[in-house]
PDB file of C-alpha atoms and ligand atoms in Angstrom:
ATOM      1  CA  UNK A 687     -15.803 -29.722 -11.051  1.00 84.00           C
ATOM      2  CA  UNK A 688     -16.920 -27.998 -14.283  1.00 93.00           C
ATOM      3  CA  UNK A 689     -14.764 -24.687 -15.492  1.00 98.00           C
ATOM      4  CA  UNK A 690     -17.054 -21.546 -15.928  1.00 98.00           C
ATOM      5  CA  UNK A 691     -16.500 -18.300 -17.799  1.00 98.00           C
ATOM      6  CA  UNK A 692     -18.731 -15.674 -17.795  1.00 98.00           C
ATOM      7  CA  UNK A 693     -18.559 -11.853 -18.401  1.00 98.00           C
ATOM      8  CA  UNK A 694     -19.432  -8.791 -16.060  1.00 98.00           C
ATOM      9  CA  UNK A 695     -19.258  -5.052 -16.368  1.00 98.00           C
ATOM     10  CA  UNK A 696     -17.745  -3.019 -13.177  1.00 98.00           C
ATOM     11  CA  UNK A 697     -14.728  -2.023 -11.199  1.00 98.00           C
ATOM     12  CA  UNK A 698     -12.529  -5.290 -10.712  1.00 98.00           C
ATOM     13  CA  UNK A 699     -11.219  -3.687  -7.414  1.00 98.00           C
ATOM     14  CA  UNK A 700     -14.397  -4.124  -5.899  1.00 98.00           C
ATOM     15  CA  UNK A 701     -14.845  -7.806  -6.853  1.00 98.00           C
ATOM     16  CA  UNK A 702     -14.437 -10.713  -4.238  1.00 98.00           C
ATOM     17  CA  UNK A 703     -12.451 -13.295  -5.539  1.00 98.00           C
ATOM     18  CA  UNK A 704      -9.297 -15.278  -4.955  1.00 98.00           C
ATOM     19  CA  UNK A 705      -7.666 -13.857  -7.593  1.00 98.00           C
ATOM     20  CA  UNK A 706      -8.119 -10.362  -9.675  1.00 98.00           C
ATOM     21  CA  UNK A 707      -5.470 -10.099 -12.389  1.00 99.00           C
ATOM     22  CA  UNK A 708      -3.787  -7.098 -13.373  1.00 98.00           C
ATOM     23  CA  UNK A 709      -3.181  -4.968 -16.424  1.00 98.00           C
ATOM     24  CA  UNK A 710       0.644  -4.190 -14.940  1.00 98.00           C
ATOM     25  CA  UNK A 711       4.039  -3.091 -17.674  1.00 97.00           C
ATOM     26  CA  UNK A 712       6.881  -4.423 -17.140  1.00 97.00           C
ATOM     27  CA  UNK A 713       8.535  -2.654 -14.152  1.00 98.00           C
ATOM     28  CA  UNK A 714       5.453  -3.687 -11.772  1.00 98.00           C
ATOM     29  CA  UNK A 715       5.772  -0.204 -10.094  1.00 97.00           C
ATOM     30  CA  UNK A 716       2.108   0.590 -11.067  1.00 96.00           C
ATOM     31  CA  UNK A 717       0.555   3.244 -13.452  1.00 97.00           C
ATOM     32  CA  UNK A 718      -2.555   4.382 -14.567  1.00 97.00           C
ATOM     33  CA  UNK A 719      -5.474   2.277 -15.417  1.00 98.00           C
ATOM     34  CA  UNK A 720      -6.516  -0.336 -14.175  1.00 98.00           C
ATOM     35  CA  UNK A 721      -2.982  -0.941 -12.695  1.00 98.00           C
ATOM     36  CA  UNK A 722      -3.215   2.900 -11.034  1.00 98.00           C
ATOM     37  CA  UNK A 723      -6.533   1.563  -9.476  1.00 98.00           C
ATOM     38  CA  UNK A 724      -5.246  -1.709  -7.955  1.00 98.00           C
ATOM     39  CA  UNK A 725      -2.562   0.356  -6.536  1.00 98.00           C
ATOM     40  CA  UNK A 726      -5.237   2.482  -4.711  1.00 98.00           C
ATOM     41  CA  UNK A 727      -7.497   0.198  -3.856  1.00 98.00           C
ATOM     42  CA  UNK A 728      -5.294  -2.336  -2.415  1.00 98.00           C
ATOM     43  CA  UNK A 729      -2.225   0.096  -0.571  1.00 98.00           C
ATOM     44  CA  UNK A 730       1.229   0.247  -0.240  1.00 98.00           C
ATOM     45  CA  UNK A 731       1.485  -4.103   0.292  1.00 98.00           C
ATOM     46  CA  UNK A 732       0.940  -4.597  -3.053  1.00 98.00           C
ATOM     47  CA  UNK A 733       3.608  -2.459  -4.313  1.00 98.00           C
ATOM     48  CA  UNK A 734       5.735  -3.729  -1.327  1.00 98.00           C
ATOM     49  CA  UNK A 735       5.356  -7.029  -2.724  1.00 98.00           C
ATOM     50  CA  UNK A 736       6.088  -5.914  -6.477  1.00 98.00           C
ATOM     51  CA  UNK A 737       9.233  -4.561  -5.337  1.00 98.00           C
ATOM     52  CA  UNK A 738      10.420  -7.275  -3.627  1.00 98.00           C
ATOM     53  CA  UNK A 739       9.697  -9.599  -6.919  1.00 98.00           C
ATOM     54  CA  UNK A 740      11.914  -6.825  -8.974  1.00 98.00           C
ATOM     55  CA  UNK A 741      14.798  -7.375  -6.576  1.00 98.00           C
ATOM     56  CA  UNK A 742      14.512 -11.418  -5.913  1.00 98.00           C
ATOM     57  CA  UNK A 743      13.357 -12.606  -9.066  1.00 98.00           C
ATOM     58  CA  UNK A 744      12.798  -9.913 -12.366  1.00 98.00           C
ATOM     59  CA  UNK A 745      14.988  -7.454 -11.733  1.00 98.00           C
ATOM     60  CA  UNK A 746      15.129  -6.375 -15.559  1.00 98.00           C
ATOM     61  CA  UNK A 747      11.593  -5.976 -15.109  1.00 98.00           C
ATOM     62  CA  UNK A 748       8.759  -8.696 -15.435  1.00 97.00           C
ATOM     63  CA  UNK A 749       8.994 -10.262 -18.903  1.00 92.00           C
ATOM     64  CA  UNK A 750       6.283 -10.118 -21.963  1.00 86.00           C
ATOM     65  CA  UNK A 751       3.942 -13.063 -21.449  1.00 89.00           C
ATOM     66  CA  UNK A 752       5.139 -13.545 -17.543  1.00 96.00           C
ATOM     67  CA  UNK A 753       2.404 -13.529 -14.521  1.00 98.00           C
ATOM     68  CA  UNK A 754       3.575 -12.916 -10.988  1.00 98.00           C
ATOM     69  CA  UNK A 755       0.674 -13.185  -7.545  1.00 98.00           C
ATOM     70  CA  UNK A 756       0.838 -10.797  -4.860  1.00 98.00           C
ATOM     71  CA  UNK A 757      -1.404 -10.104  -1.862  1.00 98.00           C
ATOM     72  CA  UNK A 758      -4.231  -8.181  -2.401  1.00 98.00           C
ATOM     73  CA  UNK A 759      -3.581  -5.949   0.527  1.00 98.00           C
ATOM     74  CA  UNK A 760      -6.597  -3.750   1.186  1.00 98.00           C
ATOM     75  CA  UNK A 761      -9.046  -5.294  -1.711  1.00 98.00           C
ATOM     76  CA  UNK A 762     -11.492  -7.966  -1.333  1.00 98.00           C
ATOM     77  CA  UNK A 763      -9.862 -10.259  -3.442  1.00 98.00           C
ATOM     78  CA  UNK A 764      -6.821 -12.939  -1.893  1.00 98.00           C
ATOM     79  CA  UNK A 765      -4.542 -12.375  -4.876  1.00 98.00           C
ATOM     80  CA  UNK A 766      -3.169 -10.122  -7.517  1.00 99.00           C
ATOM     81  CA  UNK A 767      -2.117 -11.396 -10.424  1.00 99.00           C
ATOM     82  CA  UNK A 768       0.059  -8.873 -12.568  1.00 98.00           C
ATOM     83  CA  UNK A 769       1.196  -9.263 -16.286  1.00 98.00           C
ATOM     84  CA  UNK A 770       2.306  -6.992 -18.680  1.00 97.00           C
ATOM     85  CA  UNK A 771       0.276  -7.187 -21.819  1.00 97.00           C
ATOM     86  CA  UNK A 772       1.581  -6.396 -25.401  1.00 97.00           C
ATOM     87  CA  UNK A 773       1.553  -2.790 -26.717  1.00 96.00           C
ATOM     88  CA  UNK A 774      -0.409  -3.402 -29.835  1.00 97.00           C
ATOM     89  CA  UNK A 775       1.683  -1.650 -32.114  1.00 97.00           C
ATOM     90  CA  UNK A 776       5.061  -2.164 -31.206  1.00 96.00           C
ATOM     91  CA  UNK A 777       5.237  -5.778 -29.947  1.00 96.00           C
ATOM     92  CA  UNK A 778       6.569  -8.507 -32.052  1.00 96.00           C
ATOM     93  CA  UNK A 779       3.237 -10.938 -31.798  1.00 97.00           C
ATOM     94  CA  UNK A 780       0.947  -8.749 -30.235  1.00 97.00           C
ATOM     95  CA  UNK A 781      -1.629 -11.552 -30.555  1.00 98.00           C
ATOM     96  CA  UNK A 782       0.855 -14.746 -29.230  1.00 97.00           C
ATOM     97  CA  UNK A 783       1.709 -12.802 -26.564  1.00 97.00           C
ATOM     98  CA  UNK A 784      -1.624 -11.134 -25.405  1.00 98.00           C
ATOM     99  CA  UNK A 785      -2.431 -15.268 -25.082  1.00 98.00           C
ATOM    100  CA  UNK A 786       0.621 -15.843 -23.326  1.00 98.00           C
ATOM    101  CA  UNK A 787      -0.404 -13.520 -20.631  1.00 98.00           C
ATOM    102  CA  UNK A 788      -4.082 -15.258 -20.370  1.00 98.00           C
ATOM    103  CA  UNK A 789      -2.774 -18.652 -20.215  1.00 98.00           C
ATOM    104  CA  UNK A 790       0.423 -17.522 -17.484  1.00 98.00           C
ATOM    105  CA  UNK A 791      -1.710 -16.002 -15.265  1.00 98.00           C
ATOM    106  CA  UNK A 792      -4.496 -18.905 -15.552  1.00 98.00           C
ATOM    107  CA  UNK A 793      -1.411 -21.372 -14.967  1.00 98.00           C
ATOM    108  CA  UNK A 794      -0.155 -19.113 -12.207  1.00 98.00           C
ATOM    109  CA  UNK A 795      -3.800 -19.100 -10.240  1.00 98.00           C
ATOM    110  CA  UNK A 796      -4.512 -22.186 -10.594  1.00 97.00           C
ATOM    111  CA  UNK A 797      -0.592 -23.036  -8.871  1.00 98.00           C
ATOM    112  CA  UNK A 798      -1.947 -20.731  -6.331  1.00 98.00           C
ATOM    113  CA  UNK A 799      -5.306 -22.917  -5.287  1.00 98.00           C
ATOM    114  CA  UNK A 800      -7.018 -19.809  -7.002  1.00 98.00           C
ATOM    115  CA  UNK A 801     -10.168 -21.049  -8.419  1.00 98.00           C
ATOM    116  CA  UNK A 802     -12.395 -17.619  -8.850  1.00 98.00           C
ATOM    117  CA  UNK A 803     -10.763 -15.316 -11.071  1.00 98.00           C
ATOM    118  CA  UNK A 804     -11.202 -12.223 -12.477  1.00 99.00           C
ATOM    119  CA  UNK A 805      -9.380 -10.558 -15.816  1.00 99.00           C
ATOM    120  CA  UNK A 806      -9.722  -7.025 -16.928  1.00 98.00           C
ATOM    121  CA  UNK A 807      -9.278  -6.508 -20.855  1.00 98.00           C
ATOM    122  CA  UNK A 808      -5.543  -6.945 -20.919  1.00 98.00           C
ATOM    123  CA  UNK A 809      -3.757  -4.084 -22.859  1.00 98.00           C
ATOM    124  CA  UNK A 810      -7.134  -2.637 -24.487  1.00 98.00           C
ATOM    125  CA  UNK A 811      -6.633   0.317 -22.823  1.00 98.00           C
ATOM    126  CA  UNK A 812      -3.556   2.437 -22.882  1.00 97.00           C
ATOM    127  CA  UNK A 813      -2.021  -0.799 -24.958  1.00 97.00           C
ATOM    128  CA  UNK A 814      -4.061  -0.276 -28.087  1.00 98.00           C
ATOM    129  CA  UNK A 815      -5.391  -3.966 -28.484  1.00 98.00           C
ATOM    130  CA  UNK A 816      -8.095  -3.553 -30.425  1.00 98.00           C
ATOM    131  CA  UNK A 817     -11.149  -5.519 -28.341  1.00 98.00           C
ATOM    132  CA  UNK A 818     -12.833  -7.471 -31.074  1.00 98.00           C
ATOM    133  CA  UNK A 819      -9.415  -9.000 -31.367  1.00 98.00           C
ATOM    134  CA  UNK A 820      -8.870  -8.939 -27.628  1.00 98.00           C
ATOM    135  CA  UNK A 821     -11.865 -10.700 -27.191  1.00 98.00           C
ATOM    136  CA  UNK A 822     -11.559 -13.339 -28.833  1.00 98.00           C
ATOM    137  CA  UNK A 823      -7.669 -13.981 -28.396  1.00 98.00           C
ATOM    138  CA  UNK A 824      -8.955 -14.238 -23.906  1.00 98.00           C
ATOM    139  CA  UNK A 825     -12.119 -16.222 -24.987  1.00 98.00           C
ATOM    140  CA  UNK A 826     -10.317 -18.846 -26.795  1.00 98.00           C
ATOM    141  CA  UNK A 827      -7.409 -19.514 -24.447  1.00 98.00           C
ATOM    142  CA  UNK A 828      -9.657 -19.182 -21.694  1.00 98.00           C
ATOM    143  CA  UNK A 829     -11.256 -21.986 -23.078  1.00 98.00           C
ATOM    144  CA  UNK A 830      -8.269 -24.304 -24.257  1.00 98.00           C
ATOM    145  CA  UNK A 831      -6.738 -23.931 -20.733  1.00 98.00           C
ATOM    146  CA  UNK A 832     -10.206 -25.313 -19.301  1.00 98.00           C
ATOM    147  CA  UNK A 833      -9.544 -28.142 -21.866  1.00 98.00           C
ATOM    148  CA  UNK A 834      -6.312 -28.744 -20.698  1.00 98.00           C
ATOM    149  CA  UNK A 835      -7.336 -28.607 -17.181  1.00 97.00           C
ATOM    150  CA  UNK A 836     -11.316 -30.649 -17.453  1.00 97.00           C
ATOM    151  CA  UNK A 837     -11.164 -30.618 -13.650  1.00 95.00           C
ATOM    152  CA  UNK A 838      -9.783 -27.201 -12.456  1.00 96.00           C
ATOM    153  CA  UNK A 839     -13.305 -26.161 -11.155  1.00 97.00           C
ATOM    154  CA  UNK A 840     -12.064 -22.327 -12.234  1.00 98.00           C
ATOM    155  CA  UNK A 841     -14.619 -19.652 -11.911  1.00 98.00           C
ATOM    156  CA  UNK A 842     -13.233 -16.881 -14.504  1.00 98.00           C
ATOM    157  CA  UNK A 843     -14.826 -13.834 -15.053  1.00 98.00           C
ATOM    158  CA  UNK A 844     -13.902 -11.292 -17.362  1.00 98.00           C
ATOM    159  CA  UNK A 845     -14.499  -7.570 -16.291  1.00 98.00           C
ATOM    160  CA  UNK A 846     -15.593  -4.698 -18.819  1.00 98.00           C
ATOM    161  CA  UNK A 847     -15.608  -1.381 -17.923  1.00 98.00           C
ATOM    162  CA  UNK A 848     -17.942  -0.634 -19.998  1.00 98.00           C
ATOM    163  CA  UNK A 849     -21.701  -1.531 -21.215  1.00 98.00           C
ATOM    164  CA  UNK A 850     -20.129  -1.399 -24.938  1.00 98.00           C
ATOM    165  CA  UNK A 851     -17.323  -3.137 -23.937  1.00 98.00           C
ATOM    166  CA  UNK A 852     -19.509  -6.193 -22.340  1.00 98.00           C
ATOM    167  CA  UNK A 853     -20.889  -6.270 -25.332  1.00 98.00           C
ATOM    168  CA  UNK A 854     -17.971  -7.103 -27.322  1.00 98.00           C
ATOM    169  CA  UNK A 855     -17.300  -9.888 -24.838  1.00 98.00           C
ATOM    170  CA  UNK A 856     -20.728 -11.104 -25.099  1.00 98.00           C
ATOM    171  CA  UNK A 857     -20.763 -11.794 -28.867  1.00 97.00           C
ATOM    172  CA  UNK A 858     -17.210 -13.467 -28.904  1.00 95.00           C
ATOM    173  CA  UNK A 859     -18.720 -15.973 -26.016  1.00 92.00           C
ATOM    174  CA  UNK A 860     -21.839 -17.497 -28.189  1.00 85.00           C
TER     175      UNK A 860
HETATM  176  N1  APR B1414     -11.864  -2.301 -13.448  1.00 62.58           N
HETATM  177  C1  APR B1414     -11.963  -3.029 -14.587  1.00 62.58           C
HETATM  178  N2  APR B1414     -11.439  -2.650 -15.764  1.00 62.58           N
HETATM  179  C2  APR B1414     -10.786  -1.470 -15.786  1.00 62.58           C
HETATM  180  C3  APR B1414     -10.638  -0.645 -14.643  1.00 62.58           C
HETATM  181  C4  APR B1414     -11.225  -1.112 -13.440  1.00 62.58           C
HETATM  182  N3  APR B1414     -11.140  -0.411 -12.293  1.00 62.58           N
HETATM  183  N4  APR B1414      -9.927   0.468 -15.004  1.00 62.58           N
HETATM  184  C5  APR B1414      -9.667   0.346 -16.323  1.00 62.58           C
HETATM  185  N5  APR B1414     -10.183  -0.810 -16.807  1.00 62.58           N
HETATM  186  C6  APR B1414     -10.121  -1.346 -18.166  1.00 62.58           C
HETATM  187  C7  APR B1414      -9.919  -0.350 -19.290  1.00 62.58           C
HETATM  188  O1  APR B1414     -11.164   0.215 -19.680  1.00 62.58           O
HETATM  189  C8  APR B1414      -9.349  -1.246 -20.371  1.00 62.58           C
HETATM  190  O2  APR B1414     -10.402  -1.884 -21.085  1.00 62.58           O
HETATM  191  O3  APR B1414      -8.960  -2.168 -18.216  1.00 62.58           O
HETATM  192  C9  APR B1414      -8.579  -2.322 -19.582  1.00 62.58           C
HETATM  193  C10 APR B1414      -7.064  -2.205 -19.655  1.00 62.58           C
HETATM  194  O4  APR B1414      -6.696  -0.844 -19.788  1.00 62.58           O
HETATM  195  P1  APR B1414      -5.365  -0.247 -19.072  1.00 62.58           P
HETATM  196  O5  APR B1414      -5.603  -0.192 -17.626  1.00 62.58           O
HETATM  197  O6  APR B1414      -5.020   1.004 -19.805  1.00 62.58           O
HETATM  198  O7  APR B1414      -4.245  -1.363 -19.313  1.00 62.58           O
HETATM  199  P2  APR B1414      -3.405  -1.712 -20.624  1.00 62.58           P
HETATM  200  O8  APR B1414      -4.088  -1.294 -21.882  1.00 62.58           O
HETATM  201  O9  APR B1414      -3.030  -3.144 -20.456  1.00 62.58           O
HETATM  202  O10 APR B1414      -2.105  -0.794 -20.470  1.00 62.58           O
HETATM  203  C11 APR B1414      -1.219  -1.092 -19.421  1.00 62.58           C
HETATM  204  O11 APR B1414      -1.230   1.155 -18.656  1.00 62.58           O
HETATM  205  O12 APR B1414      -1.922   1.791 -16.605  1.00 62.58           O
HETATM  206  C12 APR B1414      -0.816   1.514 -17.346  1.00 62.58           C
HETATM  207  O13 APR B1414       0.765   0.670 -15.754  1.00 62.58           O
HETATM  208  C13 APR B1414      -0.077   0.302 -16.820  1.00 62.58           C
HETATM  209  O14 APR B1414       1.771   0.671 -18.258  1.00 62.58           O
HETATM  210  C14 APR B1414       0.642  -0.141 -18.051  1.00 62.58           C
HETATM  211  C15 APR B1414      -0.377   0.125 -19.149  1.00 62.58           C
END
């Protein structure tokens, strides 16, 4: 089965899909953001299940680059998917490992039968990643994971939050 991407502006909470990933930092406690909202959304299970991962298997805190899955609790979606994007202007290779993230938590779906998945713009927010950037840094691993996987049948989406922000999306997927 062929690999799709294709972009869509909204809430990701709302989304149905097997897996929604999220914009987490590093002590997978939650925050604001996107992050704040998955907390909402989905209820106390999710951090339940965050805090259990910090005590069996990260309890330094989830590394740069790393993806865990979670229930979704109370959302529509099966799965959450957290990752702790690079903060733009502090991190080593803020590029490297804003791909890193995209490719873990595509690797860590697809381990989980997770074939409909849905990324918000990983560290654009609080994070600083510039978006043109960010854009094209999700587009093109996006794509060389489908190349490295020709018959993954994944379904990714990537969520804006914004008209403007679609946009940007839009012109780095022609
Ligand atoms: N649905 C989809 N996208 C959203 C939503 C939502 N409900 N809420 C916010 N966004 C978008 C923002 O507009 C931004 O483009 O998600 C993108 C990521 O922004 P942040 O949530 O600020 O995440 P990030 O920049 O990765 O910073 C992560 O912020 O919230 C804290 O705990 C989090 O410390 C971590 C840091």
């Amino acid at each position: 089965m062929t690999n799709t991407l294709k972009i869509l502006t909204g809430d990701i909470t709302r989304l149905v899909m097997d897996a929604i990933v999220n914009a987490a930092n590093a002590s997978l406690l939650g925050g604001g953001g996107v992050d704040g909202a998955i907390h909402r959304a989905g209820g106390p299970a999710i951090l339940e299940a965050c805090q259990r991962i910090r005590r069996e298997r990260y309890p330094e805190g989830l590394p740069s680059g790393e993806a865990v899955a979670t229930p979704a609790g109370n959302l529509p979606a099966r799965l959450v998917i957290h990752t702790a994007g690079p903060i733009h202007h502090s991190d080593p290779d803020p590029d490297g490992n804003l791909a890193r993230c995209y490719r873990r938590c595509l690797e860590v779906a697809h381990e989980n039968q997770a074939r409909r998945v849905a990324f918000p713009g990983i560290s654009t927010g609080v994070y600083g990643f510039p978006k043109e950037t960010a854009a094209r840094i999700a587009i093109a691993t996006i794509r060389a994971f489908f190349d490295a996987h020709p018959d993954a049948g994944m379904a990714v989406t990537l969520v804006a939050f914004s008209d403007a922000d679609a946009e940007i999306l839009r012109r780095h997927l022609k």
